[in-house]
Amino acid sequence: MRRPLIAGNWKMNLKRDEAVDLARGVGAAAGDGEVDVLVCPTFVHLDSVFSAVSDSKVAVGGQDVYFEGNGAFTGETSTEMLKDLGCEFVILGHSERRNVIGECDKLINQKLHAALAAGLKPILCVGELLEERESGKTMEVVQSQMDGSLEGVSADQMAEVVVAYEPVWAIGTGKTASPEQAQEVHADLRTLLATRYNQEVADGVRILYGGSVKPANAAELMACPDIDGALVGGAALKADSFAAIIEAAGA
Ligand code: PGA
């Protein structure tokens, strides 16, 4: 039985006081129910957010990490720094990093190995552009992102990996994949994991959906058999809407 995970990706939003207020609100909403709850603030707020959720079950994660251990890498953050603060998860290969910053699967793969070696759980994001969906290439694209990003990752290591399917055309656009569209890709991703690894890995890996998840559509998405939670952007920036999504995942 896969435990649902609801993760808030706060992206480059919120000043410190706002981040702390939101973290407290999420802490109050998370309870200790059947849903794992995670928030991923910008690096500069990680410490403040940790303090704000310290008496709750809310986990905190990074939005990215670099693969080198330490040294002359201006602007980057290491896995050890995230672990030292207490981070449990790290988002990797988000479509904004792939398409805005220009990250490729090879770099994401290096980051993923570094995260696993440090004991961080990577949330690996994959997803197709609108033109790729419209030309029938969705599975080809996500399969190649999965294969490239997961190269050299063992079946045992996959127990620590979370996958997030985020169609790029649905991120921040208000357009959500229908539950049928999302379920179809999630099921294909699970089949891919069974082919590349084995059925146990496929059955165990949590696959989150992301892309304009909100209180109004969360329940029908979460009801799909292969959707194990959500990676939430915009609706994670308000405690009440994030709380409603957590509730939908636990229903
Ligand atoms: P959104 O973002 O919920 O605002 O579409 C999701 C994401 O980018 O992870």
PDB file of N, CA and C in Angstrom, residues 3 6 9 46 60 79 85 113 124 128 131 134 138 141 146 159 162 164 172 175 182-183 203 212-213 223 231 247:
ATOM      1  N   ARG A   3       1.688   5.052   0.599  1.00  0.00           N
ATOM      2  CA  ARG A   3       1.170   6.180   1.387  1.00  0.00           C
ATOM      3  C   ARG A   3       1.118   7.426   0.523  1.00  0.00           C
ATOM      4  N   ILE A   6       1.629  14.536  -0.324  1.00  0.00           N
ATOM      5  CA  ILE A   6       1.233  15.829  -0.893  1.00  0.00           C
ATOM      6  C   ILE A   6       2.387  16.799  -0.648  1.00  0.00           C
ATOM      7  N   ASN A   9       5.377  22.813  -3.703  1.00  0.00           N
ATOM      8  CA  ASN A   9       6.556  23.412  -4.321  1.00  0.00           C
ATOM      9  C   ASN A   9       6.326  24.923  -4.343  1.00  0.00           C
ATOM     10  N   LEU A  46      14.677  27.873   4.180  1.00  0.00           N
ATOM     11  CA  LEU A  46      14.602  26.506   4.717  1.00  0.00           C
ATOM     12  C   LEU A  46      14.683  26.486   6.246  1.00  0.00           C
ATOM     13  N   VAL A  60      10.314  18.767   5.240  1.00  0.00           N
ATOM     14  CA  VAL A  60      10.780  19.913   4.464  1.00  0.00           C
ATOM     15  C   VAL A  60      11.805  19.413   3.440  1.00  0.00           C
ATOM     16  N   THR A  79      24.112  18.558  -1.267  1.00  0.00           N
ATOM     17  CA  THR A  79      23.234  17.597  -0.579  1.00  0.00           C
ATOM     18  C   THR A  79      23.512  17.619   0.928  1.00  0.00           C
ATOM     19  N   LEU A  85      20.491  20.547   7.457  1.00  0.00           N
ATOM     20  CA  LEU A  85      19.332  21.291   7.963  1.00  0.00           C
ATOM     21  C   LEU A  85      18.204  20.352   8.391  1.00  0.00           C
ATOM     22  N   HIS A 113      21.915  10.827  -8.238  1.00  0.00           N
ATOM     23  CA  HIS A 113      22.858   9.937  -7.562  1.00  0.00           C
ATOM     24  C   HIS A 113      23.428  10.597  -6.308  1.00  0.00           C
ATOM     25  N   LEU A 124      11.656  12.963  -8.602  1.00  0.00           N
ATOM     26  CA  LEU A 124      12.075  13.142  -9.990  1.00  0.00           C
ATOM     27  C   LEU A 124      10.877  13.552 -10.854  1.00  0.00           C
ATOM     28  N   GLU A 128       5.698  16.113 -20.466  1.00  0.00           N
ATOM     29  CA  GLU A 128       5.829  16.508 -21.873  1.00  0.00           C
ATOM     30  C   GLU A 128       5.320  17.924 -22.118  1.00  0.00           C
ATOM     31  N   GLU A 131       3.202  20.581 -27.399  1.00  0.00           N
ATOM     32  CA  GLU A 131       3.362  20.090 -28.785  1.00  0.00           C
ATOM     33  C   GLU A 131       3.751  18.616 -28.814  1.00  0.00           C
ATOM     34  N   GLU A 134       0.494  16.819 -28.298  1.00  0.00           N
ATOM     35  CA  GLU A 134      -0.358  16.902 -29.493  1.00  0.00           C
ATOM     36  C   GLU A 134       0.185  16.077 -30.646  1.00  0.00           C
ATOM     37  N   THR A 138       3.891  11.784 -25.951  1.00  0.00           N
ATOM     38  CA  THR A 138       3.965  11.879 -24.486  1.00  0.00           C
ATOM     39  C   THR A 138       4.810  10.771 -23.874  1.00  0.00           C
ATOM     40  N   VAL A 141       8.529  10.804 -24.664  1.00  0.00           N
ATOM     41  CA  VAL A 141       9.260  11.858 -23.954  1.00  0.00           C
ATOM     42  C   VAL A 141       9.488  11.472 -22.493  1.00  0.00           C
ATOM     43  N   MET A 146      12.779   9.479 -17.967  1.00  0.00           N
ATOM     44  CA  MET A 146      12.957   8.482 -16.893  1.00  0.00           C
ATOM     45  C   MET A 146      14.274   7.730 -17.097  1.00  0.00           C
ATOM     46  N   ALA A 159      13.548   2.394  -4.044  1.00  0.00           N
ATOM     47  CA  ALA A 159      12.644   2.462  -2.886  1.00  0.00           C
ATOM     48  C   ALA A 159      12.636   3.869  -2.289  1.00  0.00           C
ATOM     49  N   VAL A 162      10.809   9.088  -5.518  1.00  0.00           N
ATOM     50  CA  VAL A 162       9.415   9.414  -5.837  1.00  0.00           C
ATOM     51  C   VAL A 162       9.438   9.987  -7.255  1.00  0.00           C
ATOM     52  N   ALA A 164       7.347  12.277 -10.132  1.00  0.00           N
ATOM     53  CA  ALA A 164       6.211  13.205 -10.297  1.00  0.00           C
ATOM     54  C   ALA A 164       5.974  13.403 -11.790  1.00  0.00           C
ATOM     55  N   GLY A 172       0.932  25.667 -13.810  1.00  0.00           N
ATOM     56  CA  GLY A 172       0.705  27.101 -13.637  1.00  0.00           C
ATOM     57  C   GLY A 172      -0.228  27.705 -14.678  1.00  0.00           C
ATOM     58  N   LYS A 175      -4.804  24.714 -16.530  1.00  0.00           N
ATOM     59  CA  LYS A 175      -5.267  23.533 -17.293  1.00  0.00           C
ATOM     60  C   LYS A 175      -4.761  22.288 -16.594  1.00  0.00           C
ATOM     61  N   ALA A 182      -4.147  11.674 -16.878  1.00  0.00           N
ATOM     62  CA  ALA A 182      -3.090  11.495 -15.874  1.00  0.00           C
ATOM     63  C   ALA A 182      -2.925  10.015 -15.546  1.00  0.00           C
ATOM     64  N   GLN A 183      -4.025   9.336 -15.294  1.00  0.00           N
ATOM     65  CA  GLN A 183      -3.956   7.915 -14.934  1.00  0.00           C
ATOM     66  C   GLN A 183      -3.273   7.103 -16.027  1.00  0.00           C
ATOM     67  N   ASP A 203       5.366  -1.510  -8.030  1.00  0.00           N
ATOM     68  CA  ASP A 203       4.252  -1.419  -7.070  1.00  0.00           C
ATOM     69  C   ASP A 203       4.579  -0.490  -5.902  1.00  0.00           C
ATOM     70  N   SER A 212      -1.423  22.310 -11.910  1.00  0.00           N
ATOM     71  CA  SER A 212      -2.699  22.957 -11.573  1.00  0.00           C
ATOM     72  C   SER A 212      -3.603  22.094 -10.695  1.00  0.00           C
ATOM     73  N   VAL A 213      -2.997  21.356  -9.757  1.00  0.00           N
ATOM     74  CA  VAL A 213      -3.823  20.652  -8.772  1.00  0.00           C
ATOM     75  C   VAL A 213      -4.402  21.684  -7.825  1.00  0.00           C
ATOM     76  N   ALA A 223      -8.186   9.847  -6.649  1.00  0.00           N
ATOM     77  CA  ALA A 223      -8.959   8.605  -6.670  1.00  0.00           C
ATOM     78  C   ALA A 223      -8.438   7.629  -7.734  1.00  0.00           C
ATOM     79  N   LEU A 231       2.165  17.020  -6.518  1.00  0.00           N
ATOM     80  CA  LEU A 231       3.165  18.075  -6.372  1.00  0.00           C
ATOM     81  C   LEU A 231       2.432  19.353  -6.767  1.00  0.00           C
ATOM     82  N   GLU A 247      -6.529  16.926   2.530  1.00  0.00           N
ATOM     83  CA  GLU A 247      -7.743  16.221   2.954  1.00  0.00           C
ATOM     84  C   GLU A 247      -8.257  15.311   1.832  1.00  0.00           C
TER      85      GLU A 247
END
